[in-house]
Each structure stands twice: as C-alpha cells, then as structure tokens.
Amino acid sequence: MENIKKTQAMRAAGLGCAISIAIIAYFLFSLPTEQLMDYLTALGHWFGASTTVGIFVLACLPVLVSVLFYWIYYWLKN
C-alpha cells in the first residue's frame, strides 16, 4: 500500500513539473527578449544578485514545484 501511495505522489510530482515547464515555455516564447531579461534581472536582484541568479532560480523552479506537489499529495493521502 505504501508503494502505491509513493507512486501516485511521484505521478503528481511529474504533473507539477510538466505544468511549470509549460508555463515557463509559454512566457519564454510570448515575451519579448528585453522584457524577459528585465524580469530575470528583477528576480536576480530580489535574491541580492544579478541576472544570472534570476536564470538559475527560473531553472530550479520545476524541481521545487515537483517537490511541493509530491509532499502535498503524499500528505493529503495520509
């Protein structure tokens, strides 16, 4: 029973990752480059650094969303 719950939570995590990647892809392809870079720079400044950190934060977002989906689903199934 425990393995089934973990498998279902992994499926939820995969769904969360796919949703976050789809949202990122939508904004990457719909926003002008200058505006996108301004947003990434603002995100980097919010963390106390530059545009590079904003890009790293954006790259880590699907992983974070996946972990959150996993633990929330796992917690709700208890």
PDB file with SEQRES, HELIX, SHEET and CRYST1 records, atoms N, CA, C and O in Angstrom:
SEQRES   1 A   78  MET GLU ASN ILE LYS LYS THR GLN ALA MET ARG ALA ALA          
SEQRES   2 A   78  GLY LEU GLY CYS ALA ILE SER ILE ALA ILE ILE ALA TYR          
SEQRES   3 A   78  PHE LEU PHE SER LEU PRO THR GLU GLN LEU MET ASP TYR          
SEQRES   4 A   78  LEU THR ALA LEU GLY HIS TRP PHE GLY ALA SER THR THR          
SEQRES   5 A   78  VAL GLY ILE PHE VAL LEU ALA CYS LEU PRO VAL LEU VAL          
SEQRES   6 A   78  SER VAL LEU PHE TYR TRP ILE TYR TYR TRP LEU LYS ASN          
HELIX    1 AA1 GLU A    2  SER A   30  1                                  29    
HELIX    2 AA2 THR A   33  TRP A   46  1                                  14    
HELIX    3 AA3 THR A   51  LEU A   76  1                                  26    
CRYST1    1.000    1.000    1.000  90.00  90.00  90.00 P 1           1          
ATOM      1  N   MET A   1       0.821  -1.197   0.000  1.00  0.00           N  
ATOM      2  CA  MET A   1       0.000   0.000   0.000  1.00  0.00           C  
ATOM      3  C   MET A   1       0.862   1.257   0.000  1.00  0.00           C  
ATOM      4  O   MET A   1       0.539   2.254  -0.646  1.00  0.00           O  
ATOM      5  N   GLU A   2       1.956   1.187   0.733  1.00  0.00           N  
ATOM      6  CA  GLU A   2       2.852   2.347   0.825  1.00  0.00           C  
ATOM      7  C   GLU A   2       3.483   2.666  -0.527  1.00  0.00           C  
ATOM      8  O   GLU A   2       3.637   3.833  -0.885  1.00  0.00           O  
ATOM      9  N   ASN A   3       3.848   1.623  -1.277  1.00  0.00           N  
ATOM     10  CA  ASN A   3       4.450   1.842  -2.589  1.00  0.00           C  
ATOM     11  C   ASN A   3       3.473   2.474  -3.565  1.00  0.00           C  
ATOM     12  O   ASN A   3       3.871   3.285  -4.401  1.00  0.00           O  
ATOM     13  N   ILE A   4       2.200   2.112  -3.469  1.00  0.00           N  
ATOM     14  CA  ILE A   4       1.190   2.699  -4.340  1.00  0.00           C  
ATOM     15  C   ILE A   4       1.050   4.185  -4.050  1.00  0.00           C  
ATOM     16  O   ILE A   4       0.921   4.993  -4.970  1.00  0.00           O  
ATOM     17  N   LYS A   5       1.074   4.548  -2.766  1.00  0.00           N  
ATOM     18  CA  LYS A   5       0.956   5.954  -2.378  1.00  0.00           C  
ATOM     19  C   LYS A   5       2.157   6.752  -2.876  1.00  0.00           C  
ATOM     20  O   LYS A   5       2.007   7.882  -3.342  1.00  0.00           O  
ATOM     21  N   LYS A   6       3.347   6.163  -2.778  1.00  0.00           N  
ATOM     22  CA  LYS A   6       4.542   6.845  -3.270  1.00  0.00           C  
ATOM     23  C   LYS A   6       4.518   6.982  -4.790  1.00  0.00           C  
ATOM     24  O   LYS A   6       4.936   8.007  -5.327  1.00  0.00           O  
ATOM     25  N   THR A   7       4.035   5.960  -5.480  1.00  0.00           N  
ATOM     26  CA  THR A   7       3.940   6.011  -6.936  1.00  0.00           C  
ATOM     27  C   THR A   7       2.960   7.087  -7.376  1.00  0.00           C  
ATOM     28  O   THR A   7       3.231   7.827  -8.322  1.00  0.00           O  
ATOM     29  N   GLN A   8       1.833   7.179  -6.704  1.00  0.00           N  
ATOM     30  CA  GLN A   8       0.865   8.213  -7.036  1.00  0.00           C  
ATOM     31  C   GLN A   8       1.414   9.602  -6.742  1.00  0.00           C  
ATOM     32  O   GLN A   8       1.148  10.544  -7.488  1.00  0.00           O  
ATOM     33  N   ALA A   9       2.170   9.736  -5.670  1.00  0.00           N  
ATOM     34  CA  ALA A   9       2.782  11.030  -5.352  1.00  0.00           C  
ATOM     35  C   ALA A   9       3.833  11.402  -6.400  1.00  0.00           C  
ATOM     36  O   ALA A   9       3.974  12.575  -6.747  1.00  0.00           O  
ATOM     37  N   MET A  10       4.568  10.411  -6.904  1.00  0.00           N  
ATOM     38  CA  MET A  10       5.534  10.678  -7.973  1.00  0.00           C  
ATOM     39  C   MET A  10       4.836  11.116  -9.254  1.00  0.00           C  
ATOM     40  O   MET A  10       5.353  11.969  -9.975  1.00  0.00           O  
ATOM     41  N   ARG A  11       3.682  10.551  -9.544  1.00  0.00           N  
ATOM     42  CA  ARG A  11       2.911  10.983 -10.705  1.00  0.00           C  
ATOM     43  C   ARG A  11       2.458  12.433 -10.538  1.00  0.00           C  
ATOM     44  O   ARG A  11       2.495  13.215 -11.487  1.00  0.00           O  
ATOM     45  N   ALA A  12       2.033  12.781  -9.334  1.00  0.00           N  
ATOM     46  CA  ALA A  12       1.640  14.169  -9.062  1.00  0.00           C  
ATOM     47  C   ALA A  12       2.831  15.100  -9.224  1.00  0.00           C  
ATOM     48  O   ALA A  12       2.686  16.210  -9.736  1.00  0.00           O  
ATOM     49  N   ALA A  13       4.009  14.658  -8.793  1.00  0.00           N  
ATOM     50  CA  ALA A  13       5.215  15.463  -8.948  1.00  0.00           C  
ATOM     51  C   ALA A  13       5.552  15.662 -10.416  1.00  0.00           C  
ATOM     52  O   ALA A  13       5.940  16.758 -10.820  1.00  0.00           O  
ATOM     53  N   GLY A  14       5.410  14.621 -11.210  1.00  0.00           N  
ATOM     54  CA  GLY A  14       5.648  14.742 -12.642  1.00  0.00           C  
ATOM     55  C   GLY A  14       4.671  15.694 -13.298  1.00  0.00           C  
ATOM     56  O   GLY A  14       5.045  16.457 -14.188  1.00  0.00           O  
ATOM     57  N   LEU A  15       3.425  15.654 -12.866  1.00  0.00           N  
ATOM     58  CA  LEU A  15       2.426  16.580 -13.387  1.00  0.00           C  
ATOM     59  C   LEU A  15       2.768  18.017 -13.022  1.00  0.00           C  
ATOM     60  O   LEU A  15       2.637  18.914 -13.855  1.00  0.00           O  
ATOM     61  N   GLY A  16       3.205  18.246 -11.786  1.00  0.00           N  
ATOM     62  CA  GLY A  16       3.604  19.589 -11.366  1.00  0.00           C  
ATOM     63  C   GLY A  16       4.792  20.098 -12.162  1.00  0.00           C  
ATOM     64  O   GLY A  16       4.838  21.272 -12.530  1.00  0.00           O  
ATOM     65  N   CYS A  17       5.751  19.224 -12.432  1.00  0.00           N  
ATOM     66  CA  CYS A  17       6.916  19.600 -13.226  1.00  0.00           C  
ATOM     67  C   CYS A  17       6.495  19.963 -14.646  1.00  0.00           C  
ATOM     68  O   CYS A  17       6.956  20.966 -15.191  1.00  0.00           O  
ATOM     69  N   ALA A  18       5.630  19.162 -15.245  1.00  0.00           N  
ATOM     70  CA  ALA A  18       5.173  19.433 -16.608  1.00  0.00           C  
ATOM     71  C   ALA A  18       4.399  20.739 -16.688  1.00  0.00           C  
ATOM     72  O   ALA A  18       4.556  21.496 -17.645  1.00  0.00           O  
ATOM     73  N   ILE A  19       3.572  21.005 -15.698  1.00  0.00           N  
ATOM     74  CA  ILE A  19       2.809  22.257 -15.683  1.00  0.00           C  
ATOM     75  C   ILE A  19       3.744  23.459 -15.566  1.00  0.00           C  
ATOM     76  O   ILE A  19       3.575  24.447 -16.281  1.00  0.00           O  
ATOM     77  N   SER A  20       4.727  23.381 -14.672  1.00  0.00           N  
ATOM     78  CA  SER A  20       5.636  24.513 -14.502  1.00  0.00           C  
ATOM     79  C   SER A  20       6.505  24.734 -15.739  1.00  0.00           C  
ATOM     80  O   SER A  20       6.776  25.878 -16.102  1.00  0.00           O  
ATOM     81  N   ILE A  21       6.940  23.666 -16.384  1.00  0.00           N  
ATOM     82  CA  ILE A  21       7.726  23.803 -17.612  1.00  0.00           C  
ATOM     83  C   ILE A  21       6.871  24.402 -18.723  1.00  0.00           C  
ATOM     84  O   ILE A  21       7.357  25.218 -19.506  1.00  0.00           O  
ATOM     85  N   ALA A  22       5.599  24.004 -18.797  1.00  0.00           N  
ATOM     86  CA  ALA A  22       4.709  24.573 -19.815  1.00  0.00           C  
ATOM     87  C   ALA A  22       4.486  26.065 -19.589  1.00  0.00           C  
ATOM     88  O   ALA A  22       4.455  26.836 -20.548  1.00  0.00           O  
ATOM     89  N   ILE A  23       4.332  26.476 -18.342  1.00  0.00           N  
ATOM     90  CA  ILE A  23       4.144  27.904 -18.043  1.00  0.00           C  
ATOM     91  C   ILE A  23       5.404  28.682 -18.376  1.00  0.00           C  
ATOM     92  O   ILE A  23       5.323  29.763 -18.960  1.00  0.00           O  
ATOM     93  N   ILE A  24       6.568  28.155 -18.019  1.00  0.00           N  
ATOM     94  CA  ILE A  24       7.830  28.819 -18.347  1.00  0.00           C  
ATOM     95  C   ILE A  24       7.999  28.927 -19.856  1.00  0.00           C  
ATOM     96  O   ILE A  24       8.396  29.978 -20.360  1.00  0.00           O  
ATOM     97  N   ALA A  25       7.703  27.853 -20.584  1.00  0.00           N  
ATOM     98  CA  ALA A  25       7.836  27.872 -22.042  1.00  0.00           C  
ATOM     99  C   ALA A  25       6.889  28.892 -22.664  1.00  0.00           C  
ATOM    100  O   ALA A  25       7.259  29.580 -23.615  1.00  0.00           O  
ATOM    101  N   TYR A  26       5.677  28.994 -22.141  1.00  0.00           N  
ATOM    102  CA  TYR A  26       4.730  29.977 -22.665  1.00  0.00           C  
ATOM    103  C   TYR A  26       5.296  31.390 -22.541  1.00  0.00           C  
ATOM    104  O   TYR A  26       5.258  32.167 -23.494  1.00  0.00           O  
ATOM    105  N   PHE A  27       5.818  31.714 -21.366  1.00  0.00           N  
ATOM    106  CA  PHE A  27       6.356  33.057 -21.167  1.00  0.00           C  
ATOM    107  C   PHE A  27       7.648  33.279 -21.953  1.00  0.00           C  
ATOM    108  O   PHE A  27       7.895  34.385 -22.434  1.00  0.00           O  
ATOM    109  N   LEU A  28       8.463  32.252 -22.086  1.00  0.00           N  
ATOM    110  CA  LEU A  28       9.695  32.397 -22.867  1.00  0.00           C  
ATOM    111  C   LEU A  28       9.409  32.705 -24.332  1.00  0.00           C  
ATOM    112  O   LEU A  28      10.114  33.502 -24.951  1.00  0.00           O  
ATOM    113  N   PHE A  29       8.384  32.078 -24.882  1.00  0.00           N  
ATOM    114  CA  PHE A  29       8.093  32.271 -26.297  1.00  0.00           C  
ATOM    115  C   PHE A  29       7.153  33.440 -26.576  1.00  0.00           C  
ATOM    116  O   PHE A  29       7.060  33.892 -27.717  1.00  0.00           O  
ATOM    117  N   SER A  30       6.453  33.937 -25.552  1.00  0.00           N  
ATOM    118  CA  SER A  30       5.497  35.015 -25.794  1.00  0.00           C  
ATOM    119  C   SER A  30       6.036  36.398 -25.436  1.00  0.00           C  
ATOM    120  O   SER A  30       5.591  37.395 -26.005  1.00  0.00           O  
ATOM    121  N   LEU A  31       6.975  36.476 -24.514  1.00  0.00           N  
ATOM    122  CA  LEU A  31       7.508  37.777 -24.105  1.00  0.00           C  
ATOM    123  C   LEU A  31       8.652  38.206 -25.022  1.00  0.00           C  
ATOM    124  O   LEU A  31       9.418  37.371 -25.505  1.00  0.00           O  
ATOM    125  N   PRO A  32       8.759  39.509 -25.257  1.00  0.00           N  
ATOM    126  CA  PRO A  32       9.950  39.997 -25.970  1.00  0.00           C  
ATOM    127  C   PRO A  32      11.210  39.756 -25.129  1.00  0.00           C  
ATOM    128  O   PRO A  32      11.147  39.718 -23.900  1.00  0.00           O  
ATOM    129  N   THR A  33      12.325  39.598 -25.790  1.00  0.00           N  
ATOM    130  CA  THR A  33      13.573  39.264 -25.106  1.00  0.00           C  
ATOM    131  C   THR A  33      13.956  40.317 -24.070  1.00  0.00           C  
ATOM    132  O   THR A  33      14.377  39.979 -22.964  1.00  0.00           O  
ATOM    133  N   GLU A  34      13.813  41.578 -24.422  1.00  0.00           N  
ATOM    134  CA  GLU A  34      14.197  42.645 -23.496  1.00  0.00           C  
ATOM    135  C   GLU A  34      13.358  42.615 -22.226  1.00  0.00           C  
ATOM    136  O   GLU A  34      13.884  42.788 -21.126  1.00  0.00           O  
ATOM    137  N   GLN A  35      12.069  42.400 -22.374  1.00  0.00           N  
ATOM    138  CA  GLN A  35      11.191  42.341 -21.214  1.00  0.00           C  
ATOM    139  C   GLN A  35      11.506  41.106 -20.358  1.00  0.00           C  
ATOM    140  O   GLN A  35      11.511  41.185 -19.129  1.00  0.00           O  
ATOM    141  N   LEU A  36      11.766  39.980 -21.005  1.00  0.00           N  
ATOM    142  CA  LEU A  36      12.124  38.767 -20.277  1.00  0.00           C  
ATOM    143  C   LEU A  36      13.409  38.967 -19.479  1.00  0.00           C  
ATOM    144  O   LEU A  36      13.496  38.555 -18.322  1.00  0.00           O  
ATOM    145  N   MET A  37      14.392  39.588 -20.088  1.00  0.00           N  
ATOM    146  CA  MET A  37      15.651  39.839 -19.382  1.00  0.00           C  
ATOM    147  C   MET A  37      15.443  40.813 -18.223  1.00  0.00           C  
ATOM    148  O   MET A  37      16.086  40.677 -17.182  1.00  0.00           O  
ATOM    149  N   ASP A  38      14.557  41.787 -18.389  1.00  0.00           N  
ATOM    150  CA  ASP A  38      14.244  42.695 -17.283  1.00  0.00           C  
ATOM    151  C   ASP A  38      13.625  41.939 -16.111  1.00  0.00           C  
ATOM    152  O   ASP A  38      13.953  42.195 -14.952  1.00  0.00           O  
ATOM    153  N   TYR A  39      12.723  41.001 -16.424  1.00  0.00           N  
ATOM    154  CA  TYR A  39      12.107  40.198 -15.365  1.00  0.00           C  
ATOM    155  C   TYR A  39      13.131  39.311 -14.661  1.00  0.00           C  
ATOM    156  O   TYR A  39      13.114  39.194 -13.435  1.00  0.00           O  
ATOM    157  N   LEU A  40      14.024  38.686 -15.436  1.00  0.00           N  
ATOM    158  CA  LEU A  40      15.052  37.839 -14.825  1.00  0.00           C  
ATOM    159  C   LEU A  40      16.033  38.662 -13.998  1.00  0.00           C  
ATOM    160  O   LEU A  40      16.510  38.207 -12.959  1.00  0.00           O  
ATOM    161  N   THR A  41      16.335  39.873 -14.459  1.00  0.00           N  
ATOM    162  CA  THR A  41      17.201  40.761 -13.680  1.00  0.00           C  
ATOM    163  C   THR A  41      16.528  41.167 -12.379  1.00  0.00           C  
ATOM    164  O   THR A  41      17.168  41.193 -11.328  1.00  0.00           O  
ATOM    165  N   ALA A  42      15.230  41.487 -12.445  1.00  0.00           N  
ATOM    166  CA  ALA A  42      14.492  41.851 -11.228  1.00  0.00           C  
ATOM    167  C   ALA A  42      14.442  40.677 -10.257  1.00  0.00           C  
ATOM    168  O   ALA A  42      14.571  40.862  -9.047  1.00  0.00           O  
ATOM    169  N   LEU A  43      14.255  39.466 -10.787  1.00  0.00           N  
ATOM    170  CA  LEU A  43      14.258  38.274  -9.936  1.00  0.00           C  
ATOM    171  C   LEU A  43      15.620  38.075  -9.290  1.00  0.00           C  
ATOM    172  O   LEU A  43      15.709  37.744  -8.107  1.00  0.00           O  
ATOM    173  N   GLY A  44      16.680  38.276 -10.065  1.00  0.00           N  
ATOM    174  CA  GLY A  44      18.026  38.159  -9.507  1.00  0.00           C  
ATOM    175  C   GLY A  44      18.307  39.207  -8.451  1.00  0.00           C  
ATOM    176  O   GLY A  44      18.945  38.912  -7.441  1.00  0.00           O  
ATOM    177  N   HIS A  45      17.840  40.431  -8.669  1.00  0.00           N  
ATOM    178  CA  HIS A  45      18.026  41.493  -7.675  1.00  0.00           C  
ATOM    179  C   HIS A  45      17.232  41.202  -6.407  1.00  0.00           C  
ATOM    180  O   HIS A  45      17.641  41.587  -5.311  1.00  0.00           O  
ATOM    181  N   TRP A  46      16.094  40.521  -6.557  1.00  0.00           N  
ATOM    182  CA  TRP A  46      15.291  40.170  -5.396  1.00  0.00           C  
ATOM    183  C   TRP A  46      16.056  39.208  -4.491  1.00  0.00           C  
ATOM    184  O   TRP A  46      15.860  39.207  -3.276  1.00  0.00           O  
ATOM    185  N   PHE A  47      16.926  38.390  -5.081  1.00  0.00           N  
ATOM    186  CA  PHE A  47      17.772  37.475  -4.314  1.00  0.00           C  
ATOM    187  C   PHE A  47      19.125  38.083  -3.985  1.00  0.00           C  
ATOM    188  O   PHE A  47      19.979  37.407  -3.411  1.00  0.00           O  
ATOM    189  N   GLY A  48      19.336  39.341  -4.334  1.00  0.00           N  
ATOM    190  CA  GLY A  48      20.566  40.030  -3.984  1.00  0.00           C  
ATOM    191  C   GLY A  48      21.707  39.788  -4.941  1.00  0.00           C  
ATOM    192  O   GLY A  48      22.868  39.897  -4.547  1.00  0.00           O  
ATOM    193  N   ALA A  49      21.414  39.462  -6.186  1.00  0.00           N  
ATOM    194  CA  ALA A  49      22.477  39.194  -7.154  1.00  0.00           C  
ATOM    195  C   ALA A  49      22.091  39.810  -8.506  1.00  0.00           C  
ATOM    196  O   ALA A  49      21.464  40.868  -8.558  1.00  0.00           O  
ATOM    197  N   SER A  50      22.469  39.139  -9.591  1.00  0.00           N  
ATOM    198  CA  SER A  50      22.249  39.714 -10.921  1.00  0.00           C  
ATOM    199  C   SER A  50      21.353  38.805 -11.763  1.00  0.00           C  
ATOM    200  O   SER A  50      20.657  37.939 -11.232  1.00  0.00           O  
ATOM    201  N   THR A  51      21.380  39.010 -13.062  1.00  0.00           N  
ATOM    202  CA  THR A  51      20.538  38.272 -13.988  1.00  0.00           C  
ATOM    203  C   THR A  51      20.844  36.774 -13.962  1.00  0.00           C  
ATOM    204  O   THR A  51      19.939  35.953 -14.115  1.00  0.00           O  
ATOM    205  N   THR A  52      22.088  36.425 -13.774  1.00  0.00           N  
ATOM    206  CA  THR A  52      22.474  35.014 -13.769  1.00  0.00           C  
ATOM    207  C   THR A  52      21.747  34.253 -12.665  1.00  0.00           C  
ATOM    208  O   THR A  52      21.297  33.128 -12.878  1.00  0.00           O  
ATOM    209  N   VAL A  53      21.634  34.848 -11.518  1.00  0.00           N  
ATOM    210  CA  VAL A  53      20.922  34.199 -10.418  1.00  0.00           C  
ATOM    211  C   VAL A  53      19.437  34.099 -10.747  1.00  0.00           C  
ATOM    212  O   VAL A  53      18.794  33.113 -10.386  1.00  0.00           O  
ATOM    213  N   GLY A  54      18.884  35.095 -11.421  1.00  0.00           N  
ATOM    214  CA  GLY A  54      17.497  35.015 -11.861  1.00  0.00           C  
ATOM    215  C   GLY A  54      17.264  33.853 -12.804  1.00  0.00           C  
ATOM    216  O   GLY A  54      16.228  33.191 -12.733  1.00  0.00           O  
ATOM    217  N   ILE A  55      18.217  33.599 -13.687  1.00  0.00           N  
ATOM    218  CA  ILE A  55      18.122  32.469 -14.607  1.00  0.00           C  
ATOM    219  C   ILE A  55      18.218  31.149 -13.835  1.00  0.00           C  
ATOM    220  O   ILE A  55      17.485  30.204 -14.124  1.00  0.00           O  
ATOM    221  N   PHE A  56      19.117  31.086 -12.859  1.00  0.00           N  
ATOM    222  CA  PHE A  56      19.240  29.870 -12.046  1.00  0.00           C  
ATOM    223  C   PHE A  56      17.971  29.599 -11.245  1.00  0.00           C  
ATOM    224  O   PHE A  56      17.554  28.449 -11.108  1.00  0.00           O  
ATOM    225  N   VAL A  57      17.364  30.645 -10.721  1.00  0.00           N  
ATOM    226  CA  VAL A  57      16.117  30.478  -9.974  1.00  0.00           C  
ATOM    227  C   VAL A  57      15.026  29.948 -10.896  1.00  0.00           C  
ATOM    228  O   VAL A  57      14.264  29.061 -10.511  1.00  0.00           O  
ATOM    229  N   LEU A  58      14.948  30.483 -12.102  1.00  0.00           N  
ATOM    230  CA  LEU A  58      13.970  30.007 -13.074  1.00  0.00           C  
ATOM    231  C   LEU A  58      14.222  28.546 -13.438  1.00  0.00           C  
ATOM    232  O   LEU A  58      13.278  27.781 -13.636  1.00  0.00           O  
ATOM    233  N   ALA A  59      15.488  28.162 -13.524  1.00  0.00           N  
ATOM    234  CA  ALA A  59      15.824  26.769 -13.843  1.00  0.00           C  
ATOM    235  C   ALA A  59      15.485  25.824 -12.694  1.00  0.00           C  
ATOM    236  O   ALA A  59      15.176  24.656 -12.931  1.00  0.00           O  
ATOM    237  N   CYS A  60      15.536  26.303 -11.464  1.00  0.00           N  
ATOM    238  CA  CYS A  60      15.225  25.467 -10.305  1.00  0.00           C  
ATOM    239  C   CYS A  60      13.730  25.381 -10.016  1.00  0.00           C  
ATOM    240  O   CYS A  60      13.303  24.549  -9.216  1.00  0.00           O  
ATOM    241  N   LEU A  61      12.943  26.219 -10.649  1.00  0.00           N  
ATOM    242  CA  LEU A  61      11.514  26.265 -10.362  1.00  0.00           C  
ATOM    243  C   LEU A  61      10.781  24.947 -10.624  1.00  0.00           C  
ATOM    244  O   LEU A  61       9.988  24.545  -9.772  1.00  0.00           O  
ATOM    245  N   PRO A  62      10.992  24.246 -11.748  1.00  0.00           N  
ATOM    246  CA  PRO A  62      10.283  22.968 -11.931  1.00  0.00           C  
ATOM    247  C   PRO A  62      10.611  21.928 -10.863  1.00  0.00           C  
ATOM    248  O   PRO A  62       9.741  21.154 -10.463  1.00  0.00           O  
ATOM    249  N   VAL A  63      11.837  21.906 -10.409  1.00  0.00           N  
ATOM    250  CA  VAL A  63      12.220  20.955  -9.353  1.00  0.00           C  
ATOM    251  C   VAL A  63      11.509  21.297  -8.048  1.00  0.00           C  
ATOM    252  O   VAL A  63      11.006  20.409  -7.360  1.00  0.00           O  
ATOM    253  N   LEU A  64      11.469  22.573  -7.710  1.00  0.00           N  
ATOM    254  CA  LEU A  64      10.792  23.000  -6.494  1.00  0.00           C  
ATOM    255  C   LEU A  64       9.302  22.686  -6.544  1.00  0.00           C  
ATOM    256  O   LEU A  64       8.731  22.201  -5.567  1.00  0.00           O  
ATOM    257  N   VAL A  65       8.678  22.961  -7.676  1.00  0.00           N  
ATOM    258  CA  VAL A  65       7.248  22.666  -7.833  1.00  0.00           C  
ATOM    259  C   VAL A  65       7.002  21.158  -7.734  1.00  0.00           C  
ATOM    260  O   VAL A  65       6.012  20.733  -7.138  1.00  0.00           O  
ATOM    261  N   SER A  66       7.885  20.355  -8.307  1.00  0.00           N  
ATOM    262  CA  SER A  66       7.743  18.904  -8.232  1.00  0.00           C  
ATOM    263  C   SER A  66       7.816  18.412  -6.791  1.00  0.00           C  
ATOM    264  O   SER A  66       7.011  17.579  -6.374  1.00  0.00           O  
ATOM    265  N   VAL A  67       8.756  18.914  -6.048  1.00  0.00           N  
ATOM    266  CA  VAL A  67       8.892  18.508  -4.642  1.00  0.00           C  
ATOM    267  C   VAL A  67       7.656  18.925  -3.848  1.00  0.00           C  
ATOM    268  O   VAL A  67       7.156  18.164  -3.020  1.00  0.00           O  
ATOM    269  N   LEU A  68       7.172  20.130  -4.105  1.00  0.00           N  
ATOM    270  CA  LEU A  68       5.968  20.584  -3.405  1.00  0.00           C  
ATOM    271  C   LEU A  68       4.761  19.727  -3.758  1.00  0.00           C  
ATOM    272  O   LEU A  68       3.993  19.348  -2.873  1.00  0.00           O  
ATOM    273  N   PHE A  69       4.581  19.416  -5.041  1.00  0.00           N  
ATOM    274  CA  PHE A  69       3.468  18.561  -5.446  1.00  0.00           C  
ATOM    275  C   PHE A  69       3.584  17.181  -4.788  1.00  0.00           C  
ATOM    276  O   PHE A  69       2.586  16.625  -4.331  1.00  0.00           O  
ATOM    277  N   TYR A  70       4.796  16.635  -4.742  1.00  0.00           N  
ATOM    278  CA  TYR A  70       4.997  15.315  -4.136  1.00  0.00           C  
ATOM    279  C   TYR A  70       4.581  15.323  -2.668  1.00  0.00           C  
ATOM    280  O   TYR A  70       3.788  14.487  -2.236  1.00  0.00           O  
ATOM    281  N   TRP A  71       5.121  16.272  -1.905  1.00  0.00           N  
ATOM    282  CA  TRP A  71       4.853  16.259  -0.471  1.00  0.00           C  
ATOM    283  C   TRP A  71       3.421  16.628  -0.143  1.00  0.00           C  
ATOM    284  O   TRP A  71       2.854  16.093   0.809  1.00  0.00           O  
ATOM    285  N   ILE A  72       2.823  17.524  -0.904  1.00  0.00           N  
ATOM    286  CA  ILE A  72       1.420  17.875  -0.654  1.00  0.00           C  
ATOM    287  C   ILE A  72       0.520  16.693  -0.963  1.00  0.00           C  
ATOM    288  O   ILE A  72      -0.386  16.385  -0.188  1.00  0.00           O  
ATOM    289  N   TYR A  73       0.761  16.023  -2.096  1.00  0.00           N  
ATOM    290  CA  TYR A  73      -0.060  14.856  -2.452  1.00  0.00           C  
ATOM    291  C   TYR A  73       0.145  13.738  -1.428  1.00  0.00           C  
ATOM    292  O   TYR A  73      -0.818  13.103  -0.997  1.00  0.00           O  
ATOM    293  N   TYR A  74       1.392  13.501  -1.042  1.00  0.00           N  
ATOM    294  CA  TYR A  74       1.701  12.444  -0.069  1.00  0.00           C  
ATOM    295  C   TYR A  74       1.036  12.746   1.273  1.00  0.00           C  
ATOM    296  O   TYR A  74       0.531  11.845   1.943  1.00  0.00           O  
ATOM    297  N   TRP A  75       1.042  14.032   1.656  1.00  0.00           N  
ATOM    298  CA  TRP A  75       0.439  14.428   2.922  1.00  0.00           C  
ATOM    299  C   TRP A  75      -1.085  14.295   2.867  1.00  0.00           C  
ATOM    300  O   TRP A  75      -1.709  13.869   3.838  1.00  0.00           O  
ATOM    301  N   LEU A  76      -1.682  14.661   1.724  1.00  0.00           N  
ATOM    302  CA  LEU A  76      -3.138  14.578   1.606  1.00  0.00           C  
ATOM    303  C   LEU A  76      -3.643  13.142   1.565  1.00  0.00           C  
ATOM    304  O   LEU A  76      -4.774  12.873   1.970  1.00  0.00           O  
ATOM    305  N   LYS A  77      -2.823  12.220   1.083  1.00  0.00           N  
ATOM    306  CA  LYS A  77      -3.249  10.819   1.000  1.00  0.00           C  
ATOM    307  C   LYS A  77      -3.126  10.095   2.333  1.00  0.00           C  
ATOM    308  O   LYS A  77      -3.588   8.960   2.451  1.00  0.00           O  
ATOM    309  N   ASN A  78      -2.522  10.712   3.337  1.00  0.00           N  
ATOM    310  CA  ASN A  78      -2.413  10.066   4.655  1.00  0.00           C  
ATOM    311  C   ASN A  78      -3.709  10.088   5.339  1.00  0.00           C  
ATOM    312  O   ASN A  78      -3.823   9.593   6.461  1.00  0.00           O  
TER     313      ASN A  78                                                      
END                                                                             
